[in-house]
Short mmCIF file of C-alpha atoms in Angstrom, two decimals:
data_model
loop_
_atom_site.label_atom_id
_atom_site.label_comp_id
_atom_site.label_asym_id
_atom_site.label_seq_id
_atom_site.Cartn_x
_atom_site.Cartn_y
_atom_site.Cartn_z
CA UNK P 21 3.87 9.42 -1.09
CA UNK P 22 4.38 8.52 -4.91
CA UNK P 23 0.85 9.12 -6.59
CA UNK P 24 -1.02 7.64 -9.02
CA UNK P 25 -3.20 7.95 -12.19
CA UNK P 26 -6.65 6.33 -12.97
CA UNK P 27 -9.05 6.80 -15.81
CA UNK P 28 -12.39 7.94 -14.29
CA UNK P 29 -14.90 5.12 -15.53
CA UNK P 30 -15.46 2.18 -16.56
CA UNK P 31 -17.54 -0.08 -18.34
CA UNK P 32 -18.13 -4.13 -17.69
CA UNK P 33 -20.37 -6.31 -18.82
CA UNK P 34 -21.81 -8.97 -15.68
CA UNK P 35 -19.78 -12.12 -15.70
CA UNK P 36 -17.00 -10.25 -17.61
CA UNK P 37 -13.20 -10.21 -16.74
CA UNK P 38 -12.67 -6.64 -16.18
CA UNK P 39 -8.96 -4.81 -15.79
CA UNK P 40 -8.54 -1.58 -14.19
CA UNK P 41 -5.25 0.34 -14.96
CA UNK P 42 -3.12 2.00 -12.55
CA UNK P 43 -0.19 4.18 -13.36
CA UNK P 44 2.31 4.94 -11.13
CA UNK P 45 5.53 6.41 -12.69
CA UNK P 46 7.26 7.54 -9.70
CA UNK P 47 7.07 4.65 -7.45
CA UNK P 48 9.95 3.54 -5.26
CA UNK P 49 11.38 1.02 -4.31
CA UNK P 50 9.52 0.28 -0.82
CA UNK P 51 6.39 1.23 -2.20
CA UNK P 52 3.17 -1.20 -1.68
CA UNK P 53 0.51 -0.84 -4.46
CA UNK P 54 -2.61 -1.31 -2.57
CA UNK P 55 -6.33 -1.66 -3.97
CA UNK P 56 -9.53 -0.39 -2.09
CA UNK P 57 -12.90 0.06 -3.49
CA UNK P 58 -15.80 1.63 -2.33
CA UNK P 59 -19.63 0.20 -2.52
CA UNK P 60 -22.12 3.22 -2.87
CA UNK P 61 -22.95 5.01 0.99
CA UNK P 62 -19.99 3.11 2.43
CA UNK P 63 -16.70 3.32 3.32
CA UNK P 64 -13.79 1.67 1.31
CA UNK P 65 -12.95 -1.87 1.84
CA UNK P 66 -9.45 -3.23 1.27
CA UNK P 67 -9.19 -5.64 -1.97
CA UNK P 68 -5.57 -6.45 -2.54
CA UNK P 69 -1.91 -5.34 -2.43
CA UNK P 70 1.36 -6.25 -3.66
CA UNK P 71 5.34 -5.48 -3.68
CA UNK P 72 6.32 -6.58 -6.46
CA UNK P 73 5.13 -10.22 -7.61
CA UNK P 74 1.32 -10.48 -9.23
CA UNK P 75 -1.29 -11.67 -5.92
CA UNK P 76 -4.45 -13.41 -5.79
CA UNK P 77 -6.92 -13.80 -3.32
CA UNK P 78 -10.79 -14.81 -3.29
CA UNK P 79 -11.56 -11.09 -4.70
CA UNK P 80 -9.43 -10.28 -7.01
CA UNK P 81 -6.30 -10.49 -8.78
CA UNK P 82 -3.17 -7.77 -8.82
CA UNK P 83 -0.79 -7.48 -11.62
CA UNK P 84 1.98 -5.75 -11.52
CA UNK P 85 4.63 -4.50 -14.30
CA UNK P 86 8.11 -5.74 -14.49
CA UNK P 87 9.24 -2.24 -13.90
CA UNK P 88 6.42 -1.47 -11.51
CA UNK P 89 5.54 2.13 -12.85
CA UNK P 90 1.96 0.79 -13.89
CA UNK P 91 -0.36 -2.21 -12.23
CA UNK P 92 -3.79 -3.68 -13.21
CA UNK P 93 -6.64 -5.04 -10.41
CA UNK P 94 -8.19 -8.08 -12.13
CA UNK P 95 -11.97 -8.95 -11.39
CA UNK P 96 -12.06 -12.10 -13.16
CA UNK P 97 -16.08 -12.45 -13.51
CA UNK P 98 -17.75 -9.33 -12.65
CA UNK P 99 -20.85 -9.25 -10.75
CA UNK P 100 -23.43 -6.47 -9.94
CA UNK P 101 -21.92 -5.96 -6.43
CA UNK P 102 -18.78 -5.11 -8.27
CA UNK P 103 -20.00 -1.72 -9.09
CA UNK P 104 -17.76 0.87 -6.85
CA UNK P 105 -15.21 3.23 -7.11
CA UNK P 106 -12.07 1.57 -6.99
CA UNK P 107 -8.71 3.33 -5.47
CA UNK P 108 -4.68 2.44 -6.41
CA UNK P 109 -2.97 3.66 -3.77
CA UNK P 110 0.50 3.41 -2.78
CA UNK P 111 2.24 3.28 0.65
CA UNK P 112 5.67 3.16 1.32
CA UNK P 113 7.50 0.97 3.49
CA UNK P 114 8.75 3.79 6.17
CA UNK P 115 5.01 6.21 5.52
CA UNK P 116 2.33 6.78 7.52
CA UNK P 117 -0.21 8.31 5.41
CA UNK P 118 -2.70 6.24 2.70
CA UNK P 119 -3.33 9.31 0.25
CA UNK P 120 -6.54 8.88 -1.84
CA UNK P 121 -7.13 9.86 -5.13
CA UNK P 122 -10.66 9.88 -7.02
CA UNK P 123 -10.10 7.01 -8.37
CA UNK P 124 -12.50 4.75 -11.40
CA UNK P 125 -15.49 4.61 -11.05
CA UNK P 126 -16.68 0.87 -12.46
CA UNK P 127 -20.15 0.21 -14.01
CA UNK P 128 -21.41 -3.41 -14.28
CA UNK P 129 -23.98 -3.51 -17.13
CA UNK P 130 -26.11 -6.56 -16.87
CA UNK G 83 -14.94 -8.07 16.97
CA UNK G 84 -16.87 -4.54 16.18
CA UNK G 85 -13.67 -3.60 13.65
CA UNK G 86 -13.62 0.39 13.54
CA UNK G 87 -16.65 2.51 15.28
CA UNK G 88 -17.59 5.40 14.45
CA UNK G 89 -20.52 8.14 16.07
CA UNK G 90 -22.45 9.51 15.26
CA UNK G 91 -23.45 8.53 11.92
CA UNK G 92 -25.57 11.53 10.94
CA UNK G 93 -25.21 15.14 12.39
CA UNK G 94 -26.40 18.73 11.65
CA UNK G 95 -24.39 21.70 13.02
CA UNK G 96 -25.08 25.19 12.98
CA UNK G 97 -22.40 28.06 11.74
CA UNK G 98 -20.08 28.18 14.47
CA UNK G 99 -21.29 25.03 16.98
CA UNK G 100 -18.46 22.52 17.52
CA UNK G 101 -19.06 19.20 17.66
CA UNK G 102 -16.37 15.55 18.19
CA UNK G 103 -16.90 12.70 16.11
CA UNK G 104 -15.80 9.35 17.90
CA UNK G 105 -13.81 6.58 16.67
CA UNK G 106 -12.80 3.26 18.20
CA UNK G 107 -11.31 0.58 17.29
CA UNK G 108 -10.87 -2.87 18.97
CA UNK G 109 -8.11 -4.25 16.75
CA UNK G 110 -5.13 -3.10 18.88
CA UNK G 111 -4.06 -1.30 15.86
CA UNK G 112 -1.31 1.77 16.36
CA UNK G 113 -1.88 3.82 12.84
CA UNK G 114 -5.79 5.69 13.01
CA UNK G 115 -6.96 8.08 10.31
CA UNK G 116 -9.26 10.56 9.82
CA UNK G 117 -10.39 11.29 6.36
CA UNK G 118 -13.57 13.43 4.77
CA UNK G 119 -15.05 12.89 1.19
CA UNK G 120 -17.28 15.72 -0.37
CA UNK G 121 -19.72 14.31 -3.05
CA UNK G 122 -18.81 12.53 -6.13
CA UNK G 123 -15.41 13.03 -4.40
CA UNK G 124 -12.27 10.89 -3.34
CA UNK G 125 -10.93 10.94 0.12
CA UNK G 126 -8.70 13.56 1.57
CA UNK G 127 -6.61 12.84 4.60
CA UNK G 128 -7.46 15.23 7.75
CA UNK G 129 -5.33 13.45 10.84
CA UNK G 130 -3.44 10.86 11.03
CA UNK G 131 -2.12 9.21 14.27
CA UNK G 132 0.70 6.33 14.34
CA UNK G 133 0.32 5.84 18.74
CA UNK G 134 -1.17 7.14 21.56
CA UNK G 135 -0.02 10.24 22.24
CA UNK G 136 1.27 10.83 18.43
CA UNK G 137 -0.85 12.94 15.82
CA UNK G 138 0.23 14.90 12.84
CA UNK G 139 -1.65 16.30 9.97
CA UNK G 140 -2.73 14.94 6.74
CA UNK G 141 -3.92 16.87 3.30
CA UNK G 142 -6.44 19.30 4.91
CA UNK G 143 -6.25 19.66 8.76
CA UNK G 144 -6.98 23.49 9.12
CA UNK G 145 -10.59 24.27 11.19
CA UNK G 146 -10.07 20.39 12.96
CA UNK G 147 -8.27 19.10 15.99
CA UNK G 148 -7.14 15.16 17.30
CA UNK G 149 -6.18 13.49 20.38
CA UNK G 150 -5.44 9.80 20.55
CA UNK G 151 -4.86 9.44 24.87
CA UNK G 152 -5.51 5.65 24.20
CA UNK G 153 -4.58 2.73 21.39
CA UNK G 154 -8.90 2.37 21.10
CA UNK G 155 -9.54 5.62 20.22
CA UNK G 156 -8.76 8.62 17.98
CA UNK G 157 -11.82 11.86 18.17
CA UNK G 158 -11.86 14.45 15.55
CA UNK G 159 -12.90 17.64 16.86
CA UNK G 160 -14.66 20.33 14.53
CA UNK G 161 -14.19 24.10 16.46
CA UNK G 162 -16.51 26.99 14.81
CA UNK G 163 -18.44 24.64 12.07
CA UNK G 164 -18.71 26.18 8.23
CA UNK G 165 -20.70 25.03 5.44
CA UNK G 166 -17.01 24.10 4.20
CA UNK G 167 -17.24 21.09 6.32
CA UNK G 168 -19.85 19.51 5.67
CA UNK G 169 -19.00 16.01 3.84
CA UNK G 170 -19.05 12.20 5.03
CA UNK G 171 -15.73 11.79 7.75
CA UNK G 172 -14.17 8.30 7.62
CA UNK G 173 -12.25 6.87 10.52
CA UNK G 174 -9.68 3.82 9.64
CA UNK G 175 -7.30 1.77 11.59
CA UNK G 176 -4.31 0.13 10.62
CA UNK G 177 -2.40 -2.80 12.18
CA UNK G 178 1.47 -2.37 10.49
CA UNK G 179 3.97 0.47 10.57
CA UNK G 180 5.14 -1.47 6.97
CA UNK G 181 3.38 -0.71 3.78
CA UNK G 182 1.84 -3.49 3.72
CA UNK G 183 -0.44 -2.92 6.17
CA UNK G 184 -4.08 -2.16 5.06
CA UNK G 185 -7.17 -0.17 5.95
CA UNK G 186 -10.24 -0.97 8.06
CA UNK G 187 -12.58 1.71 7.93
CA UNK G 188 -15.75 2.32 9.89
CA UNK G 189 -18.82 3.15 8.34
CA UNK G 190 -18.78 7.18 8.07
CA UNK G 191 -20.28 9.70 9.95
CA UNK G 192 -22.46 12.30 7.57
CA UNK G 193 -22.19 15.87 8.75
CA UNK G 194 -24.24 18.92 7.48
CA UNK G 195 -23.55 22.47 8.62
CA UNK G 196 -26.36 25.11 8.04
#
């Protein structure tokens, strides 16, 4: 599976829109970008994922580049239960694995 | 529904016990994974499974074993414990061989080895 690049933290202020970058140079074709994120003591939880058109749903927003090699998970107002670790992953259409990486660690300063 | 089960949630081994951690799931999903996360750490793939009766290893598989005999359920076995292994194991289910298919996890299961 392709992998992909993170910064380590981040900073947000509470009821801030906050973007968190995701590179991903060597993606293919059939690869899904998928976002997880994981509260403190517990185990990720699935946010969003997308092919190749930008998705909403009631958490968050996923944009994704024309050319696909980089996407951004939108949080339009965060909140203090954003604070996690969030994860861009990618899986392709014919894998079986979900490969983690360390992914950014998000702060929400209120 | 229960989602993704996992026991038990805390453990402490000695050097050299062996132990299973259980996981079961009640979402009729084919693809289960095993994955461990040291501190401050991301998750590394151990096992993956993508049927009964189909296993094959992830990232790090060496001193662990799997089974999956059933859809429900997919143990991780731990043979001669080492300090090495101690971290928090996450079991996850998914429902779709395609990639869009996401992740349920269950809650972790924190193991120490002395």
């Amino acid at each position: 599976d392709a992998k992909t690049t993170q910064p380590n933290s981040m900073e947000s202020n509470e009821e801030e829109p906050v973007h968190l970058p995701c590179n991903h140079s060597t993606i293919s074709g059939t690869d899904y970008i998928h976002w997880y994120r994981q509260l403190p003591s517990q185990g990720p939880e699935y946010v969003i994922h997308g092919l190749t058109s930008n998705v909403n749903n009631r958490m968050a927003s996923l944009a994704i580049a024309e050319d696909r090699k980089s996407s951004t998970l939108i949080l339009h107002r965060a909140t203090l239960r954003d604070a996690a670790v969030y994860y861009c992953i990618l899986r392709s259409n014919t894998g079986n694995q979900f490969y983690f990486g360390t992914g950014t660690s998000l702060t929400v300063i209120p | 529904n229960a989602g993704v089960t996992q026991t038990p949630k805390f453990r402490i081994l000695k050097i050299g016990q062996s132990m299973t951690l259980q996981c079961t799931q009640d979402m009729n999903h084919n693809y289960m994974y095993w994955y461990r996360q040291d501190p401050g750490m991301g998750l590394k793939l151990i096992y993956y499974s993508v049927g009964a009766g189909i296993t094959d290893k992830g990232e790090v598989p060496n001193g662990y074993n799997v089974s999956r005999s059933t859809t429900e359920d997919f143990p991780l076995r731990l043979e001669l414990a080492a300090p090495s292994q101690t971290s928090v194991y996450f079991c996850a289910s998914s429902y779709s061989v395609a990639g869009a298919g996401e992740l349920f996890f269950g809650e972790g299961s924190r193991l120490t080895v002395l």
